[in-house]
Coordinates of C-alpha atoms in Angstrom, one line a residue:
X1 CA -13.4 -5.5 19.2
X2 CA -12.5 -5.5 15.4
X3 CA -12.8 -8.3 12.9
X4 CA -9.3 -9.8 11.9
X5 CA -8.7 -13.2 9.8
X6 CA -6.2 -15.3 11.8
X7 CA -4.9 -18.1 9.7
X8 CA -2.0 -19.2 11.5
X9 CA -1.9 -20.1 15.4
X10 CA 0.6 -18.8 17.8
X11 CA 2.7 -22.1 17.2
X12 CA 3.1 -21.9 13.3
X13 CA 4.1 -18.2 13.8
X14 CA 7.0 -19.2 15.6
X15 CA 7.5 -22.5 13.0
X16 CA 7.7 -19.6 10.2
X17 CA 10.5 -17.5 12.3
X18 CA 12.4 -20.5 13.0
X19 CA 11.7 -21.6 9.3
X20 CA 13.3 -18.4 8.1
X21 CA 16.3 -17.6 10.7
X22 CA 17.5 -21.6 9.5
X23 CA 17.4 -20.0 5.9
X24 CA 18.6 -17.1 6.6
X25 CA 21.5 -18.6 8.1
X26 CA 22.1 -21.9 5.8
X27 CA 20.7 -21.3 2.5
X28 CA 21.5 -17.4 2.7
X29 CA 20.6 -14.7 0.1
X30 CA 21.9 -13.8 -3.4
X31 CA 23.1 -10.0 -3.6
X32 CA 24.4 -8.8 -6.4
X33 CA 25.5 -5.0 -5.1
X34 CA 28.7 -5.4 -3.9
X35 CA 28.2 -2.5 -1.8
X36 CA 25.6 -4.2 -0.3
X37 CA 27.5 -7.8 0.2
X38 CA 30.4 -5.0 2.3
X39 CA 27.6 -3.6 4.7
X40 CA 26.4 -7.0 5.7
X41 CA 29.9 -8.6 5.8
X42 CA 31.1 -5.8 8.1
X43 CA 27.8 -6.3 10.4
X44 CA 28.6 -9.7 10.9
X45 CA 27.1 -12.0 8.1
X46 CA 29.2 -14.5 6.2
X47 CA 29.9 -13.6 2.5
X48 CA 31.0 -16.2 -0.2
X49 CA 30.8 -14.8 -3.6
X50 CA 27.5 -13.0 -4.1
X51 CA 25.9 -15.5 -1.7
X52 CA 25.2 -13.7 2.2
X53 CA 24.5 -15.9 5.1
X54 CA 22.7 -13.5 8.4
X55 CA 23.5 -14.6 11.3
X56 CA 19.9 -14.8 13.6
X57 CA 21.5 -12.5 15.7
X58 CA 21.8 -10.4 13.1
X59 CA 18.3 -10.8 12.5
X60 CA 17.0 -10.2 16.2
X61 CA 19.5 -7.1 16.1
X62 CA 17.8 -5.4 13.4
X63 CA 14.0 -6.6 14.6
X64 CA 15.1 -4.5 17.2
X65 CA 16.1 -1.2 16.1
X66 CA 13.1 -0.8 13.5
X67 CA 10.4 1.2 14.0
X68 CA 7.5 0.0 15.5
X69 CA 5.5 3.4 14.4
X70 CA 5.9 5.0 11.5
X71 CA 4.4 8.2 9.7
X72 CA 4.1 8.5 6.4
X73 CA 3.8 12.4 5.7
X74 CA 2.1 14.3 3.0
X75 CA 3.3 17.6 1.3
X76 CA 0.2 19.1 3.4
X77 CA 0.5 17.7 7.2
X78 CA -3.5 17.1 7.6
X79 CA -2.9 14.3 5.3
X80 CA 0.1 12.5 7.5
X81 CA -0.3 8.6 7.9
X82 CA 0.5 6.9 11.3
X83 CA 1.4 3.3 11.0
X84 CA 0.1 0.9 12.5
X85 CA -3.5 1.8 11.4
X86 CA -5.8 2.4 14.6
X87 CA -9.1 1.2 12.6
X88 CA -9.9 1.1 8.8
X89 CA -6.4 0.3 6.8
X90 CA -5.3 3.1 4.9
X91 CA -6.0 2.9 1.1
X92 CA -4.0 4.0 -2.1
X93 CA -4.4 3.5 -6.1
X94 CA -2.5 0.6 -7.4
X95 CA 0.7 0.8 -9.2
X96 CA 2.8 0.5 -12.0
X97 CA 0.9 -0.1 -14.8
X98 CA 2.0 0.0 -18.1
X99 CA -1.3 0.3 -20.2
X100 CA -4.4 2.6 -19.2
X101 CA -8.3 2.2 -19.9
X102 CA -8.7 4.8 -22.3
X103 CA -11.8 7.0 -20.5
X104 CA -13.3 8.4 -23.7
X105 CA -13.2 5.0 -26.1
X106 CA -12.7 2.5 -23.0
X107 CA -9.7 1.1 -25.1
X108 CA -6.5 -0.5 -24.0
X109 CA -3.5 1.8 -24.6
X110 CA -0.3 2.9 -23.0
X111 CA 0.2 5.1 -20.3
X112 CA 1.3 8.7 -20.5
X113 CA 2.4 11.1 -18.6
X114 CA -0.9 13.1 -18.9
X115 CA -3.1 9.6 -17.4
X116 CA -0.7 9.9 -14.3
X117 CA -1.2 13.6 -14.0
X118 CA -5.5 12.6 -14.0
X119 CA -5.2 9.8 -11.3
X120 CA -3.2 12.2 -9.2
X121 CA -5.8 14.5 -9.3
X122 CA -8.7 11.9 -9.0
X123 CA -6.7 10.3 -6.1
X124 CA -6.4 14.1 -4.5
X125 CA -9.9 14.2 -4.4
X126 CA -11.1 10.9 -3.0
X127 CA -11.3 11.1 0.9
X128 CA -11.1 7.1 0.2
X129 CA -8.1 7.3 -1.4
X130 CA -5.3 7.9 1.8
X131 CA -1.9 8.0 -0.2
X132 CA -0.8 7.9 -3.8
X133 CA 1.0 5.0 -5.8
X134 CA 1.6 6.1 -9.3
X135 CA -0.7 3.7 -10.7
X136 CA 0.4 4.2 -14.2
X137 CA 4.0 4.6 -16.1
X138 CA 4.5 7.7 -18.0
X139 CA 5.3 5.8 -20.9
X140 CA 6.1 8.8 -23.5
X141 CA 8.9 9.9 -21.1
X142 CA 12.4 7.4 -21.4
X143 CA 12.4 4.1 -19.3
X144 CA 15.7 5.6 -17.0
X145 CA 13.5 8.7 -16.2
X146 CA 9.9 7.2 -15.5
X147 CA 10.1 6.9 -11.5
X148 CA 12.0 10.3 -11.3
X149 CA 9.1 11.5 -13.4
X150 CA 6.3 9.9 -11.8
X151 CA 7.2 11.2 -8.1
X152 CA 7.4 14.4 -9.5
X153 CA 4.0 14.3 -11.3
X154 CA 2.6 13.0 -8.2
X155 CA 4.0 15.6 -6.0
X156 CA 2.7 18.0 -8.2
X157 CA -1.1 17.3 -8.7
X158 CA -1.3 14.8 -5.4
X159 CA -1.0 16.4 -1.2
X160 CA -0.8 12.9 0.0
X161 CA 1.6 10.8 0.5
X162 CA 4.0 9.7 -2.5
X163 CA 4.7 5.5 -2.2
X164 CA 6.6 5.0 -5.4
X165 CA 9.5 2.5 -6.7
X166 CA 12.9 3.1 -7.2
X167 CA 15.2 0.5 -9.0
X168 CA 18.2 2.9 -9.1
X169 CA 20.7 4.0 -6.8
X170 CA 21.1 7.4 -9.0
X171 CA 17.0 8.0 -9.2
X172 CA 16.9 7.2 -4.9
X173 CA 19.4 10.3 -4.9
X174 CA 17.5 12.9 -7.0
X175 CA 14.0 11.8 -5.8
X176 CA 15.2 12.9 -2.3
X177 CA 16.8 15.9 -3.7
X178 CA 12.9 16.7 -5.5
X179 CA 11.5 15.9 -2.2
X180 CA 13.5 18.1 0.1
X181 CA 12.6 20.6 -2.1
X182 CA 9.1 20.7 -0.9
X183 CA 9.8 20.4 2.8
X184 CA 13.0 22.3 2.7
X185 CA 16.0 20.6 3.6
X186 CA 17.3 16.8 3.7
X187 CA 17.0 17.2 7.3
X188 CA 13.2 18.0 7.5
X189 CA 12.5 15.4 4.8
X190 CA 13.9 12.9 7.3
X191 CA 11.5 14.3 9.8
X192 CA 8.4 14.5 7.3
X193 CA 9.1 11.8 4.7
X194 CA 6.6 13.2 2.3
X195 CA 7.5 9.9 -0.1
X196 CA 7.7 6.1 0.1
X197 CA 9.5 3.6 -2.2
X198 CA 8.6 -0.3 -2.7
X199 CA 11.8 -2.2 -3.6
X200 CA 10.8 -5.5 -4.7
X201 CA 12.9 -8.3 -3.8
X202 CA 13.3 -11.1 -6.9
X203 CA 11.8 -14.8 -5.7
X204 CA 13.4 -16.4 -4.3
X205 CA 15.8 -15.0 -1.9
X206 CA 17.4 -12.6 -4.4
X207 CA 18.3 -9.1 -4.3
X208 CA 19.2 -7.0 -7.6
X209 CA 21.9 -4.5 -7.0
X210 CA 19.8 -1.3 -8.7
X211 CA 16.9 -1.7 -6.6
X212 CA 19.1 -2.8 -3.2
X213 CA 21.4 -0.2 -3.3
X214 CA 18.5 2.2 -3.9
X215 CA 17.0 1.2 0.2
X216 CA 20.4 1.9 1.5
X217 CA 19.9 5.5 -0.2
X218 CA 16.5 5.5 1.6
X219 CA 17.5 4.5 4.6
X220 CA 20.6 6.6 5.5
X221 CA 17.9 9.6 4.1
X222 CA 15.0 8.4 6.5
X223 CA 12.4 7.4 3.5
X224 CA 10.6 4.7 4.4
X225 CA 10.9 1.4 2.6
X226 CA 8.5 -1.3 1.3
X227 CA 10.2 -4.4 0.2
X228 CA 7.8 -6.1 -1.7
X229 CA 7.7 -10.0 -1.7
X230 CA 6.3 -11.7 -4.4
X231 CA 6.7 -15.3 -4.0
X232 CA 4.6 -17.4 -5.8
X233 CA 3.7 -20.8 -4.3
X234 CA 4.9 -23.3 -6.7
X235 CA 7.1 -21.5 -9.3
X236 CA 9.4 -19.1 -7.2
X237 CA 7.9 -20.8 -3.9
X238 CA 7.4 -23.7 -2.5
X239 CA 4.5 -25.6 -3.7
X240 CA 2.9 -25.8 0.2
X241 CA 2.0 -22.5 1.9
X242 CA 4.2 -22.6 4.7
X243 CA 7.3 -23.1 2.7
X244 CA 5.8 -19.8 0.8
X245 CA 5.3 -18.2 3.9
X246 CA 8.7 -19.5 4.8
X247 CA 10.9 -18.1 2.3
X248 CA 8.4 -14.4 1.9
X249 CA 9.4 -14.0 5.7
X250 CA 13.3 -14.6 5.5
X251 CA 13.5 -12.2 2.3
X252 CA 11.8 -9.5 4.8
X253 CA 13.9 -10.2 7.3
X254 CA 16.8 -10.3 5.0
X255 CA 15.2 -6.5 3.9
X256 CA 14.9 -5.5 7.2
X257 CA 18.6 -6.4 7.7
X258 CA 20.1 -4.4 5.2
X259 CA 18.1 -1.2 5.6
X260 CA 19.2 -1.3 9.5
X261 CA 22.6 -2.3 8.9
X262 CA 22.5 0.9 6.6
X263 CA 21.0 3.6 9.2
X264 CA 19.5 2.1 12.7
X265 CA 16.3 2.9 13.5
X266 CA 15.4 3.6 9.4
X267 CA 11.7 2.9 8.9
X268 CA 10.4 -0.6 7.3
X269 CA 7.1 -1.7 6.5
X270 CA 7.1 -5.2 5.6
X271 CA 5.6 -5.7 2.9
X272 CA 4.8 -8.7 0.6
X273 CA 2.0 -9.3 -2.2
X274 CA 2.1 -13.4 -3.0
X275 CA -0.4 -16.0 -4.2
X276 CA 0.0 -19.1 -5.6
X277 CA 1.0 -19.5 -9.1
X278 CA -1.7 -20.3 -11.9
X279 CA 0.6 -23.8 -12.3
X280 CA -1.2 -23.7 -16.1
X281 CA 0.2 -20.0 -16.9
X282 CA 2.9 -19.7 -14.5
X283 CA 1.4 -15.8 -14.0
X284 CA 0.2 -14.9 -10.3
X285 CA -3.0 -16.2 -9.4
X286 CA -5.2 -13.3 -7.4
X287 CA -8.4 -15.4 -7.4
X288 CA -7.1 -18.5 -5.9
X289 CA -8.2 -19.0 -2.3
X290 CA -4.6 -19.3 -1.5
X291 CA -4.0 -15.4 -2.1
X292 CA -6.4 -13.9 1.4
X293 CA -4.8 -16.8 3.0
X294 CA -1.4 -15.9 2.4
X295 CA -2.2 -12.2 3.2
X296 CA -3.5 -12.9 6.6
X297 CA -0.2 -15.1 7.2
X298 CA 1.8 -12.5 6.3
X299 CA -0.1 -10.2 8.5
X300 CA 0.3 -12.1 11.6
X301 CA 4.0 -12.6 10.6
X302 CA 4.3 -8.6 11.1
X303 CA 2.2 -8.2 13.7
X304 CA 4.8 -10.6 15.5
X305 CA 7.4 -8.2 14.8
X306 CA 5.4 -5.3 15.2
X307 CA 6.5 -4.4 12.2
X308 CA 3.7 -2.2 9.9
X309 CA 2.6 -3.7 7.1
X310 CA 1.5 -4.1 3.5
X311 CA 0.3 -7.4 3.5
X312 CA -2.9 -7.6 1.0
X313 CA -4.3 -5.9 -1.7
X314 CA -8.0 -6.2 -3.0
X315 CA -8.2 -8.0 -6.1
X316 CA -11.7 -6.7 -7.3
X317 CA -10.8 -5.8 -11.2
X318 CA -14.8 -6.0 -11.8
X319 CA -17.5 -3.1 -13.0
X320 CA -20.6 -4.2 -10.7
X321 CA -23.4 -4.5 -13.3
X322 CA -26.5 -4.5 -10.5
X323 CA -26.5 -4.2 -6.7
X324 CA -25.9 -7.7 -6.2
X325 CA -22.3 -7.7 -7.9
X326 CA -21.6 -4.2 -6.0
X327 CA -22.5 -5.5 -2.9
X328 CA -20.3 -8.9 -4.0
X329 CA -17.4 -6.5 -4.1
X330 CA -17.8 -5.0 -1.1
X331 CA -17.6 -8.2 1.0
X332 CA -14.5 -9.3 -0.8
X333 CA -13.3 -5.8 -0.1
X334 CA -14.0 -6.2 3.7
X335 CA -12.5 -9.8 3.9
X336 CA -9.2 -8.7 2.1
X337 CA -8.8 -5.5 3.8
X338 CA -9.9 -8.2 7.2
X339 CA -6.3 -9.7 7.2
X340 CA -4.7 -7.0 9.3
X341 CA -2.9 -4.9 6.8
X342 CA -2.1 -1.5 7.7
X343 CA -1.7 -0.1 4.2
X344 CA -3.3 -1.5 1.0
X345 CA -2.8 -0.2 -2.6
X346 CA -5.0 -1.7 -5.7
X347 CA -7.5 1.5 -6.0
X348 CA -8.0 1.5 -9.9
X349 CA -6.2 -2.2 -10.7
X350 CA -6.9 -4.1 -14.1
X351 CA -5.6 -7.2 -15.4
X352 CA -3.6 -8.4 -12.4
X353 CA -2.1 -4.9 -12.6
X354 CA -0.9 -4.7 -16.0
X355 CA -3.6 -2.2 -16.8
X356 CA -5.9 0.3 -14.6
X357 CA -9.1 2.4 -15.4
X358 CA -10.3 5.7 -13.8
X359 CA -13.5 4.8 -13.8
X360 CA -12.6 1.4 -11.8
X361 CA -10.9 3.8 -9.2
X362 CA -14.2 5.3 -8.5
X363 CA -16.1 2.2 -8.9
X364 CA -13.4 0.5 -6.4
X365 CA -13.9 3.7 -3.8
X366 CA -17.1 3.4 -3.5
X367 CA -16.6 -0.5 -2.4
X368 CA -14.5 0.0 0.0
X369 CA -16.4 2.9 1.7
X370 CA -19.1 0.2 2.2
X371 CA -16.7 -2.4 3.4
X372 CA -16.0 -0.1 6.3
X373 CA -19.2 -1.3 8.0
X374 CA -16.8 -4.8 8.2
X375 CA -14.1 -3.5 10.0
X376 CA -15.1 -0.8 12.3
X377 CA -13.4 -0.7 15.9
X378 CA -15.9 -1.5 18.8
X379 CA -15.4 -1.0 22.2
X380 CA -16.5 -3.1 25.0
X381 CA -16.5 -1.8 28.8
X382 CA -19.0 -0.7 31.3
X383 CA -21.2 1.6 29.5
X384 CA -21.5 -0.5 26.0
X385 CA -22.3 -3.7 27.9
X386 CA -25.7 -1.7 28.9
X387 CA -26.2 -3.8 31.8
X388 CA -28.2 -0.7 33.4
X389 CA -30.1 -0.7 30.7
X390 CA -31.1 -4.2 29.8
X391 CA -32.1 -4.1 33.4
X392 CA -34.5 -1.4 33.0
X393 CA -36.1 -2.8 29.8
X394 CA -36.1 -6.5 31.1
X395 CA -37.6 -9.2 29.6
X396 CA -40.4 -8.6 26.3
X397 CA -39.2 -4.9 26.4
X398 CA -37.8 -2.7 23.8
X399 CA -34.9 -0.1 23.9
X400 CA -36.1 2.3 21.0
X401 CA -36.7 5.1 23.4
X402 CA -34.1 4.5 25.2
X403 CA -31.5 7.4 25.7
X404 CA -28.7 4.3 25.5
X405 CA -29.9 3.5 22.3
X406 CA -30.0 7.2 20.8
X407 CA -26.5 7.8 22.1
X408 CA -25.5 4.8 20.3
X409 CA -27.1 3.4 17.8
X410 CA -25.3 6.1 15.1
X411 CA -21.8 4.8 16.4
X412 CA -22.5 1.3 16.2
X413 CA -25.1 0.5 13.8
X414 CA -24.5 1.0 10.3
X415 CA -26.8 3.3 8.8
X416 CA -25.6 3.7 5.6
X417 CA -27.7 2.3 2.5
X418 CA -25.7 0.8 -0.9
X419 CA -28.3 3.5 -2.1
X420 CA -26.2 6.3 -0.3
X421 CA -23.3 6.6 -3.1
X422 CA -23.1 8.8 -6.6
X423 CA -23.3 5.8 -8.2
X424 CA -26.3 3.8 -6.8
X425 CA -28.6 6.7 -6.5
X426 CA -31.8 6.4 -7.7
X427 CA -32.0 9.8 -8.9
X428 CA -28.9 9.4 -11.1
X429 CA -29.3 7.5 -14.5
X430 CA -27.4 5.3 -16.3
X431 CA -25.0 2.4 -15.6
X432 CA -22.8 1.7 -13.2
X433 CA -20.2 2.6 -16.4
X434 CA -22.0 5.8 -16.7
X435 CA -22.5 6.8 -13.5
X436 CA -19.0 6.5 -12.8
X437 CA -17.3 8.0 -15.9
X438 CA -19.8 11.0 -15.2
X439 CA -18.0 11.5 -11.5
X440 CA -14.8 11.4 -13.3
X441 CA -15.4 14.5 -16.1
X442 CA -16.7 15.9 -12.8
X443 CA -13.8 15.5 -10.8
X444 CA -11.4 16.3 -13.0
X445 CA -13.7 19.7 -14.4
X446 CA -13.4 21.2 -10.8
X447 CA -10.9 19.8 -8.9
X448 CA -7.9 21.9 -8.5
X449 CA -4.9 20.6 -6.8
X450 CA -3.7 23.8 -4.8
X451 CA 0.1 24.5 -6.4
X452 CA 3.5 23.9 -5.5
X453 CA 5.1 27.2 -4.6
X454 CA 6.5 29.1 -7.6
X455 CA 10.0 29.3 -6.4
X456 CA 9.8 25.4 -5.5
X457 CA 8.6 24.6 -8.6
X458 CA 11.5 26.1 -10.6
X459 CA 13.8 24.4 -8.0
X460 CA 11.9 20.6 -9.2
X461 CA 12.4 21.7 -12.9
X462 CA 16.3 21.7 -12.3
X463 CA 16.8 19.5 -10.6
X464 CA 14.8 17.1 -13.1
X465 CA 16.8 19.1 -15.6
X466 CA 20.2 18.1 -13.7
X467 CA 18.6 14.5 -13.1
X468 CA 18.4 13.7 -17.0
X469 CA 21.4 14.9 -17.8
X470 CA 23.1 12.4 -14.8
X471 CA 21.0 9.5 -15.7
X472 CA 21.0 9.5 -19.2
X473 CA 25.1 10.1 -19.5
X474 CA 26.2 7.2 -21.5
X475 CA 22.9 5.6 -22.4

C-alpha cells in the first residue's frame, strides 16, 4: 500500500496516447537542427522543411528500447539513485535561477558564482536533499560559459548527482569531457553517469536546434536526459486539460524518439512541469488547482510507459510563520510529491523560480521530511493483517502489550512530532527566519565537502580552460 493521486482512468490514458500518436503523425514537430531533421528522416519519419512527422511505429519502436530503470550515479557511489523510486520520490534544489535571497540583508540580487558554490554545499549536507540542480546561475561568469561552469561548481562542492541543463551542442561535449574526468574514462561515465541534463522542449511541439542537438550528445554518451515540458493550458496549450496533457505527451514522445533514434537503449526520464496559464499575466500559474492535476496526469502517462519520471514539483515558496502554516506546507508537500513522481526538484524555489533563498532550502527540507509520514510504503500480508492477534485480544481488548504491537508500531505509526526538527524546537529561539538562517551559518561553518583529487582537479581546470577558449571563438 502507498498513497498515489490517480486523476485519469485507464480509458483517458489510452485517449491521451492515441491523442498524441494522431499528432505526432499529422500535425508533426518543428525542429530546427538539421542534424536532428537527418536522424529522424533516416529512422523512418517524414520531413517537409523543418516540420517532422513520427510515424507511431516509430513511436512504439522507441517506447521499446528505453530504459525502464535507470541510475542516476553520484561522484561517491553511496549516493547512486535507482529510478523508478521504490518509496519516498527522490528530492533536489530547484534550478536555474537568475536572482538569489541575499542571506545577510535578505535582499533580491543576482546570482554568482560564490551562491552556487553555498547551495552545493548546503545541498551536500542535507540527507533530504537526494541530487543537485544548480539552483542558481553564476551570473558574474559569461552567458555561453554558465552551464559549463555550473556543473563544474557542483561537481566540486556537491557528491550527489549533477541534473543540470545544456542548451549547446559544444557545452554537451565538454561537460562529458569534465565528467569523465572524475570517473575516469567516457566509457565508465556511460556506466556511472555522475550528471543529468534537462533539455526543455519550446510549447508547443517545438524543438530548438542548441538544446536538441545537445540530447543526441547525451545520448550517444549514455547521460541521461530530462526533456522538460512546459505547456501551459491556454497560451502554449490548449485551453482544456486533456488537450494540455495531449500535446505535453506527444512532445515526450517526440523526446523520447530522437534520443533513441540517436543511441538505443539511451536513458529518458520523462519529464514535464505544466500548469495552466494565469490568462490575466500570461506567466505559469503554480497555485491553480490545475497544476497537482496536471502532475498526476502526467504521472500516470509515464507510469504507462514505464518510463521514470519528473512529473511535479512542490510549489511551497512560503516561510511558515507558526506551526499551523509549517504544518500547511507539509500537506501540500505530501499531496504534490502524492502524484507518483519519481524525482522532484524545487528545494529552495522563489518567485515561480526566478529567485531562490538558502534559508527557504532548509525551511523546505524540513517540510518534506514531515510529508514522508504521507507517502510511506506499507505492506499488507499474513503477518500485518494480525488476524492471530486480534483473535487473542477479541472484543473490548487492547493491544498495547502486545509483542505485535511493539514489533510494529515504530514501522507503521508515525512517531515523529512537528516539534522533532532544528527549527520547531522549543529549546531553540527565535523565528522560523532565525532558526533557519542560524542552521545555514552552521552548515556552511562546518561542513566540508571532501575534495576532488588533486590531479583531477587540474585535469577540470583545463579542460574549462580549453572549453572557453572553444565556446567563446567568435563571440
Amino acid at each position: 500500500m502507498k498513497a498515489v493521486l490517480n486523476f485519469l482512468t485507464n480509458n483517458e490514458i489510452e485517449r491521451i496516447h492515441e491523442a498524441s500518436l494522431h499528432i505526432l503523425e499529422k500535425t508533426g514537430v518543428k525542429i530546427e537542427s538539421e542534424k536532428v531533421r537527418k536522424l529522424l528522416a533516416n529512422n523512418g519519419a517524414e520531413v517537409k522543411d523543418t516540420i517532422v512527422r513520427i510515424p507511431r511505429s516509430l513511436v512504439e519502436e522507441a517506447i521499446k528500447k528505453a530504459p525502464k530503470k535507470i541510475t542516476l550515479a553520484a561522484r561517491e557511489p553511496k549516493y547512486d539513485l535507482t529510478l523508478p523510486s521504490e518509496s519516498f520520490p527522490f528530492i533536489a534544489t530547484s534550478g536555474f535561477s537568475p536572482f538569489v535571497e541575499d542571506f545577510e540583508t535578505g535582499k533580491k540580487r543576482r546570482s554568482t558564482a560564490s551562491d552556487l558554490k553555498d547551495f552545493a554545499i548546503i545541498a551536500d549536507y542535507l540527507d533530504t536533499a537526494d541530487f543537485f540542480w544548480p539552483i542558481v546561475i553564476p551570473g558574474d561568469i559569461p552567458p555561453a560559459l554558465q552551464e559549463l561552469y555550473s556543473l563544474a561548481i557542483s561537481l566540486e562542492n556537491n557528491r550527489k548527482h549533477i541534473q543540470c541543463s545544456c542548451v549547446s551542442e559544444k557545452t554537451a561535449k565538454w561537460m562529458i569531457e569534465l565528467a569523465s574526468t572524475i570517473v575516469g574514462s567516457k566509457e565508465e561515465l556511460k556506466k556511472r553517469p555522475i550528471f543529468s541534463s534537462v533539455n526543455c522542449p519550446v510549447a508547443p511541439l517545438t524543438f530548438e536546434k542548441g538544446s536538441s542537438d545537445a540530447m543526441i550528445v547525451f545520448a550517444e554518451a549514455g547521460i541521461p536526459t530530462a526533456p522538460m515540458s512546459m505547456v501551459l493550458a491556454g497560451s502554449s496549450g490548449p485551453a482544456t486539460l486533456a488537450g494540455t496533457l495531449a500535446v505535453t505527451n506527444a512532445e515526450q514522445l517526440a523526446s523520447l524518439v530522437i534520443v533513441e533514434c540517436a543511441s538505443p537503449g539511451a536513458p529518458v526520464i520523462y519529464t514535464a512541469e505544466i500548469s495552466s496559464a494565469d490568462m490575466k499575466s500570461g506567466e505559469i500559474n503554480y497555485t491553480a488547482p490545475e497544476f497537482l492535476l496536471l502532475c498526476a496526469g502526467c504521472a500516470q502517462m509515464a507510469r504507462f510507459y514505464k518510463l521514470p519520471n519528473l512529473t511535479a514539483d512542490v510549489p511551497l515558496e512560503e516561510i511558515p510563520s507558526d506551526l499551523l502554516s509549517f504544518e500547511r506546507n507539509v500537506l501540500k508537500t505530501a499531496m504534490f510529491l502524492m502524484t507518483g513522481t519519481d524525482i522532484s526538484a524545487w528545494l529552495g524555489s522563489l518567485e515561480k523560480a526566478m529567485s531562490a533563498s538558502l534559508v527557504q532550502v532548509i525551511l523546505d527540507a524540513e517540510a518534506c521530511e514531515h510529508a514522508k509520514g504521507y507517502l510511506r510504503k506499507f505492506e499488507v500480508n499474513e503477518d500485518t493483517l494480525a488476524l492471530e492477534v486480534i483473535d487473542k485480544v477479541g472484543p473490548r481488548g487492547h493491544f498495547l502489550s502486545e509483542k505485535h504491537t511493539r514489533e510494529h508500531f515504530r514501522k507503521e505509526i508515525w512517531v515523529r512530532e512537528l516539534s522533532d526538527t532544528f527549527i520547531l524546537d522549543p529549546a531553540k529561539e527565535g523565528s522560523f527566519l532565525e532558526r533557519a538562517k542560524a542552521k545555514v551559518k552552521q552548515i556552511l561553518s562546518t561542513h566540508k565537502v571532501p575534495s576532488i583529487d588533486e590531479d583531477k582537479h587540474r585535469e577540470m581546470k583545463q579542460i574549462l580552460k580549453a572549453a572557453e577558449k572553444d565556446i567563446m571563438e567568435g563571440r
